[in-house]
Every structure is written in structure tokens, then in C-alpha cells.
Coordinates of C-alpha atoms in Angstrom, one line a residue:
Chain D
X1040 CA 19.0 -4.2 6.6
X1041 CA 15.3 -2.6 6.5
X1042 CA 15.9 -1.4 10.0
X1043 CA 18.9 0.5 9.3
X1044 CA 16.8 1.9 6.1
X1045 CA 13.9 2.7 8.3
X1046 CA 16.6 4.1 11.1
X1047 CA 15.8 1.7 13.2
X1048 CA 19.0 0.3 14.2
X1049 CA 20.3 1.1 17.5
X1050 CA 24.3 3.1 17.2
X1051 CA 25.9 -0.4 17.9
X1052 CA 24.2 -2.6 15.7
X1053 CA 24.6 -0.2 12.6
X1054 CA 27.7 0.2 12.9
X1055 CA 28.7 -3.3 13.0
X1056 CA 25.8 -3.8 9.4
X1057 CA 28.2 -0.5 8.0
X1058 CA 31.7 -2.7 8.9
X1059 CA 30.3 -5.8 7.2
X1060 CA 29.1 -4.1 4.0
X1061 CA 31.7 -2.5 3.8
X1062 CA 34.0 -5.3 3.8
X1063 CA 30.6 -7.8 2.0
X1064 CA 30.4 -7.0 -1.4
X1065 CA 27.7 -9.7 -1.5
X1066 CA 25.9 -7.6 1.5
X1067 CA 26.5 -4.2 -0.1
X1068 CA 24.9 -5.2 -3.5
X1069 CA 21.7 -6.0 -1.3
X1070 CA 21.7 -2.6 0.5
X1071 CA 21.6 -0.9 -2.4
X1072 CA 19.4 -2.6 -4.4
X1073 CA 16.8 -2.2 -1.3
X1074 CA 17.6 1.1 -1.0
X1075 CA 17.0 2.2 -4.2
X1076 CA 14.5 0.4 -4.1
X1077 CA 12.6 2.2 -1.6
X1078 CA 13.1 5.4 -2.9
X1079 CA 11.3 4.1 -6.0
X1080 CA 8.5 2.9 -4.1
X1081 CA 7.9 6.2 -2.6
X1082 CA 8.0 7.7 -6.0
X1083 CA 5.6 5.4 -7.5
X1084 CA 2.2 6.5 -9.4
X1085 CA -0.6 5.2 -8.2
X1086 CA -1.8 2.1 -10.1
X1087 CA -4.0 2.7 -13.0
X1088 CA -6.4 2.8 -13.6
X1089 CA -7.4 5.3 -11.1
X1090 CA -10.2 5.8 -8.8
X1091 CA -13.7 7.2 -10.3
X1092 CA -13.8 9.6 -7.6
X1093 CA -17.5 10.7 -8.1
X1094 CA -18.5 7.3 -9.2
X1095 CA -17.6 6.0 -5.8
X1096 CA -19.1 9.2 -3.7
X1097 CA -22.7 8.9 -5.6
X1098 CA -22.7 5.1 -5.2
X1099 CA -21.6 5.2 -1.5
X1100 CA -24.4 8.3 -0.8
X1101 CA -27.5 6.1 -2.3
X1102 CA -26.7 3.4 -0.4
X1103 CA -26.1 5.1 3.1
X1104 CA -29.5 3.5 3.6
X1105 CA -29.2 0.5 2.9
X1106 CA -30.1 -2.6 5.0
X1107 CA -26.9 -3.7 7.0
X1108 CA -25.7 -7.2 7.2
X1109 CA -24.1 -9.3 4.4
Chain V
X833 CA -1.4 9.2 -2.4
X834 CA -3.5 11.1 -4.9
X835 CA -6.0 13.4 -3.5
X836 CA -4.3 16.1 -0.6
X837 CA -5.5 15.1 3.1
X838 CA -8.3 17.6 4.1
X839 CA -7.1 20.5 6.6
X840 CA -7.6 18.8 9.9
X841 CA -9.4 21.2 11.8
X842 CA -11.2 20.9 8.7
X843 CA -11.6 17.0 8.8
X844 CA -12.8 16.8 12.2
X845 CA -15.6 19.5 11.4
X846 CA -16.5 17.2 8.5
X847 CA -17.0 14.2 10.8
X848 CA -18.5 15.3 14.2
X849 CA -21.6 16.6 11.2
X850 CA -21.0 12.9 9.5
X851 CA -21.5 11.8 13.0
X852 CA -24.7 13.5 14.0
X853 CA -25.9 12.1 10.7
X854 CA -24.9 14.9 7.8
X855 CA -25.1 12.6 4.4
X856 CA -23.3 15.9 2.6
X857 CA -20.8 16.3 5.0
X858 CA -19.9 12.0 4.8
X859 CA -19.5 12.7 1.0
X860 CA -16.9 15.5 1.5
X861 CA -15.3 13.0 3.9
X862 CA -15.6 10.0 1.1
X863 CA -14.5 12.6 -1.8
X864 CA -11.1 13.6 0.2
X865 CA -10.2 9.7 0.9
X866 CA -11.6 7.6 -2.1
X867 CA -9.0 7.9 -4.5
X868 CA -6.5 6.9 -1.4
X869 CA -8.9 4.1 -0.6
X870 CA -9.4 2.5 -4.0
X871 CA -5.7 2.9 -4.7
X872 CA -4.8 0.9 -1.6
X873 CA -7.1 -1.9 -2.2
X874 CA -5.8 -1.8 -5.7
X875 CA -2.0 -2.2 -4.2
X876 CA -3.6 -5.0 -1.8
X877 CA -4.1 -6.8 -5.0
X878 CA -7.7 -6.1 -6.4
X879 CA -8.6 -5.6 -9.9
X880 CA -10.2 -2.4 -10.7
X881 CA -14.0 -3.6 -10.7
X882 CA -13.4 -5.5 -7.1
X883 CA -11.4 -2.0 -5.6
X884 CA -14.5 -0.1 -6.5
X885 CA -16.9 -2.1 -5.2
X886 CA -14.6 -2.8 -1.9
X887 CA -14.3 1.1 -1.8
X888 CA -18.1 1.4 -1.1
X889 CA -17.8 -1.2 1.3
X890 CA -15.1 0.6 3.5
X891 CA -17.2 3.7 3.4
X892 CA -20.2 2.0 4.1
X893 CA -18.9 0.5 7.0
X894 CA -16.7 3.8 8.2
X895 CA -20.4 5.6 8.1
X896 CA -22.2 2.8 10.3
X897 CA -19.2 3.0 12.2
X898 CA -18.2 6.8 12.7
X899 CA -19.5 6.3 16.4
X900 CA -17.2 4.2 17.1
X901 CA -13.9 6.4 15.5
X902 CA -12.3 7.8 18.6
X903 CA -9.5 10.0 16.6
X904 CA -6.5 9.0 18.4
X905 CA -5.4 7.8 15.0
X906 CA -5.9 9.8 12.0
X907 CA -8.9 9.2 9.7
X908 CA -7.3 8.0 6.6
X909 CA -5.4 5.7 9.0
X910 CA -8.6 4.3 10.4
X911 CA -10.0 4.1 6.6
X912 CA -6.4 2.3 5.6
X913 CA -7.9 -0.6 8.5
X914 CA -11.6 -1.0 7.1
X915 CA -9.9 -1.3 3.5
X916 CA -7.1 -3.9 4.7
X917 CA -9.5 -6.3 6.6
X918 CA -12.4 -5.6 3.4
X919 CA -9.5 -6.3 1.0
X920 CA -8.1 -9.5 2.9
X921 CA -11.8 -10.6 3.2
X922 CA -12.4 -10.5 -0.6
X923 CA -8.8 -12.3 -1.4
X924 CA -9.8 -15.0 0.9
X925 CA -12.7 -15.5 -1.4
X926 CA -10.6 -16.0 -4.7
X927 CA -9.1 -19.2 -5.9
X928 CA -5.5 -19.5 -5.6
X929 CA -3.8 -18.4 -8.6
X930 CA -3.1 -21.1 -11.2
X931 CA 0.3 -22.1 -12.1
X932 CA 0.3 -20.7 -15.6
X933 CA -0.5 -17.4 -14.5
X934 CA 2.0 -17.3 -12.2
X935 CA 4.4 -18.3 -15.3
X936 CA 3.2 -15.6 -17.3
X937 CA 4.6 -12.7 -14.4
X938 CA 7.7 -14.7 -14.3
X939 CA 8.5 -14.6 -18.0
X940 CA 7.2 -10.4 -18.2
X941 CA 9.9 -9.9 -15.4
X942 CA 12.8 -11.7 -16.9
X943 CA 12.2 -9.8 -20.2
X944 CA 12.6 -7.1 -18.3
X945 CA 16.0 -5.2 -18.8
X946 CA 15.6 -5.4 -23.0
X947 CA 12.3 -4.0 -22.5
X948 CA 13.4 -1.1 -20.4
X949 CA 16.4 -0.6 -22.3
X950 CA 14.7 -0.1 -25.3
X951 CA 12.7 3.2 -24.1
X952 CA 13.7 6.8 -24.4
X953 CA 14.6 7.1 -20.6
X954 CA 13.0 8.2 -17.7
X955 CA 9.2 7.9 -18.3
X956 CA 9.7 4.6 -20.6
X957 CA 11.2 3.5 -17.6
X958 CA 8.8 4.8 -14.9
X959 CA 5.8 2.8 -16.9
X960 CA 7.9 -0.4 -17.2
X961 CA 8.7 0.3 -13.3
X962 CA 4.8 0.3 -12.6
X963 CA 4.2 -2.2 -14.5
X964 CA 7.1 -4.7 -13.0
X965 CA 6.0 -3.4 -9.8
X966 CA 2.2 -4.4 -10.0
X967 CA 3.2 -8.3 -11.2
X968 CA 5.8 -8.5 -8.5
X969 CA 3.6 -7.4 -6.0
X970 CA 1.3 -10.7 -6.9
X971 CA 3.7 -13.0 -6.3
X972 CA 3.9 -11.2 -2.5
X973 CA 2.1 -13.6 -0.1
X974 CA -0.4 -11.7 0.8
X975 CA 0.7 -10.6 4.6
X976 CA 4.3 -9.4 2.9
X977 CA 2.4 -7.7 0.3
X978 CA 0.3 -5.5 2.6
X979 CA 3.3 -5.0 4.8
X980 CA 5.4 -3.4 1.9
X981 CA 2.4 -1.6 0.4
X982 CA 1.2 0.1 4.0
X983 CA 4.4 1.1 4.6
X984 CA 6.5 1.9 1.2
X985 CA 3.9 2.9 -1.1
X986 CA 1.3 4.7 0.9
X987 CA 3.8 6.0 3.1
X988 CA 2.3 5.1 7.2
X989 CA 4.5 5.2 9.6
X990 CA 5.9 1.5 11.0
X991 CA 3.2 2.1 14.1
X992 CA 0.2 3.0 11.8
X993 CA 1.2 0.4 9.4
X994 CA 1.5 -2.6 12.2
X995 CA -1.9 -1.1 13.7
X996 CA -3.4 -1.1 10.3
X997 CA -2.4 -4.6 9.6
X998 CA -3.6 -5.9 13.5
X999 CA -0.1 -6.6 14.6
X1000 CA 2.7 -6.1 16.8
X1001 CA 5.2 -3.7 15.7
X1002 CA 8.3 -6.3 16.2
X1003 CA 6.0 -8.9 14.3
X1004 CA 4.8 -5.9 11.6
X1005 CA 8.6 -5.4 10.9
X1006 CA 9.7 -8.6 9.9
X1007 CA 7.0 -8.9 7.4
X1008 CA 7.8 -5.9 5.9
X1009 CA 11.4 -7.0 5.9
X1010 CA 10.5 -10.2 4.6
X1011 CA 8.5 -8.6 1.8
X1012 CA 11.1 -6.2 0.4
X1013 CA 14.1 -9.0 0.3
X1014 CA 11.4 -10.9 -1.9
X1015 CA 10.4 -7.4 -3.9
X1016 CA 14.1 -7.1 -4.1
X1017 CA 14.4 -10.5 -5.8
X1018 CA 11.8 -10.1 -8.2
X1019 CA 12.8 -6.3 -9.2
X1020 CA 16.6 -7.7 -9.0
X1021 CA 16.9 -6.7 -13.0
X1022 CA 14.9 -3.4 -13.2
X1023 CA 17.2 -2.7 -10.0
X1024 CA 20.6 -3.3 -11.4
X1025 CA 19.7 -1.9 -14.8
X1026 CA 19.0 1.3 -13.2
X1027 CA 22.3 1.7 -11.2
X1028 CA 24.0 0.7 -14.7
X1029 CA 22.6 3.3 -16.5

């Protein structure tokens, strides 16, 4: 099921996953759930909270020189 | 995805200077990509005081390391595999979580639908969402997890994602689809409230 939501599925093979859900109500319920799923995902906020942006670049420029190795 | 990907004639400029040793120009570079950065790490599972730390890590490593960026992948894609193997590094170090934590996530998710439900629509909902999202993301092993996050939420393509993670693309794939039938599970509620309403 992800590969026919990524369009990975070759012509054969999704057609035979469109046959059974559309016969599966079981199956179908799963599709939709992941696709709606996705699209949710792609729509999602970043998680909070969110980067300090120039916290981050003033740490990361004073230590440029430090010593490597951990 | 929060801060726009630098123009790429731009971005190259930025890191041949980085390169011959330009600190100013490496902070242009680390101001375009650490909101991306520190959100990923975040979305690998790090609280907000390990994802900033970790973020200075990955660009402290991508600066003793520029030498060795050849560009036939993308920059932020190259960043996306410093902060995946720093991320995986500091989960290794973490005791596993306890059981009553775990119960705690459980119990949040099943209340679920009432607490949606109760909201004035679409924004009540997109919190909730986040919210749901972030404590069913912990109870992703953490392979599935990165799997989902590389590819769903921060948008790579399959090939970046697998490359990202260090893995074939056939073996990449079955994570990821691993990891969303158990994201599926766990958001089952939020899911079937939101096709009901």
C-alpha cells in the first residue's frame, strides 16, 4: 500500500491492490487512513519549540576552533 | 521545513568560501539550514536542549568535513546524514524508556477523539494533531521512526531518504512502510475522527 501511495507500484500490481480494495472493505479503510495520513504529515508544523536560529549560528561560529575529537 | 533553501548558485558560492576557510560565509550556510537541522533531530526524537546541542555538533562536523562534500547530493541532504547518524549516536546513549512512560503516551492517545472533538475546528485540531503526532512518533522503533520522518515529514525523496539513513532503497522502503502501518495504528482515532467530521 505505501508503494502505490508513493507511485511506486508497477501498472499490474496496482491494479490488482485497486481490484482488492475495492472489493476489501477491511483493505480500503487502511488506504485511506494512510493516505490521509500522509497528506497530514506533509502538512505538519514543525515541532515546537523551534530552533533558536542565532543561538545555534553564534554557538557553532565560537567553536569553529575548537579542539576535534570527542 | 522552516527556513527557504538558499538559491543554489547561491549555496555553492557560500561553500566553495566555507571551504577555503570563510567563518562568515559557514554561518550564512549554518543560518539557511539550522532551523531544518534542529527540527529534524527534534523529529528523530530529541528533546529541545539535546537537538540544540546535536545541531552544533552536525555543523561542527559539516565544517571539519566540507572537504570532503562532493555535491552530487544536495547540501541539506548531506546535513540531513551528519544529523541522523549524530541523532542515532545520542539515542544509543539514553536508557530505554520505562514502562510507565510508555503508558502515559498510550492513555494521551486513547483520549484522543473527546479531546479533539471538543475544539473549535481546524487549528484545535491541528495542535491536538502535533501533539498526537510527536507521542506516536516515540513509540516508533527508532529505524521506522527515522524512515517516516526523512521521508513524510521533511519531504526527501525515497533515494535521499534511504542514502540519508545508510541503506538500500528496497530495504529503506519497507521501513518506511513498516513505520506508517504502525503510525497508522497509533493515529487510528485522530484518523477516523477526521474522515467523520
Amino acid at each position: 500500500m505505501s508503494a502505490y501511495l508513493d507511485f511506486d507500484l508497477r501498472t499490474q500490481a496496482r491494479a490488482r491492490l485497486e481490484r482488492h480494495t475495492a472489493e476489501c472493505a477491511e483493505c480500503r479503510g487502511v488506504l485511506g487512513d494512510l493516505r490521509q495520513m500522509l497528506v497530514l504529515l506533509q502538512g505538519a508544523p514543525a515541532a515546537k519549540p523551534v530552533a533558536d536560529v542565532p543561538a545555534i549560528v553564534g554557538a557553532v561560529l565560537r567553536r569553529l576552533h575548537e579542539p576535534t575529537g570527542r | 521545513m522552516s527556513q527557504p533553501a538558499a538559491d543554489p548558485a547561491e549555496e555553492r558560492a557560500l561553500i566553495a568560501r566555507a571551504r577555503a576557510g570563510d567563518e562568515s560565509a559557514f554561518g550564512q550556510l549554518v543560518t539557511a539550514h539550522s532551523a531544518r537541522v534542529f527540527g529534524a533531530l527534534r523529529r528523530f526524537g530529541l528533546d529541545p536542549q539535546e537537538a540544540d546541542e546535536v545541531a552544533q555538533e552536525v555543523f561542527l562536523r559539516a565544517w571539519r568535513s566540507l572537504a570532503r562534500f562532493e555535491e552530487r547530493s544536495r547540501f541539506s541532504t548531506w546535513l540531513y546524514r551528519i544529523a541522523f547518524n549524530e541523532a542515532q549516536r545520542r539515542l544509543g546513549r539514553r536508557p530505554r524508556a520505562t514502562a510507565s512512560s510508555r503508558a502515559g503516551d498510550e492513555d494521551a492517545i486513547a483520549a484522543l477523539p473527546d479531546a479533539a472533538g471538543a475544539g473549535p475546528q481546524s487549528r484545535t485540531l491541528d495542535r491536538e494533531f502535533e501533539q498526537m503526532l510527536e507521542r506516536a512518533l516515540g513509540e516508533l522503533p527508532t529505524d521506522l521512526r527515522a524512515a517516516v520522518v526523512l521521508r513524510d515529514l521533511e519531504g526527501l525523496s525515497t533515494a535521499e531518504a534511504a542514502a540519508v539513513a545508510g541503506v538500500r532503497q528496497s530495504a529503506f522502503k519497507s521501513r518506511l512502510h513498516r513505520g506508517r502501518m504502525q503510525l497508522r495504528a497509533l493515529l487510528e482515532p485522530y484518523l477516523r475522527l477526521e474522515q467523520a467530521s
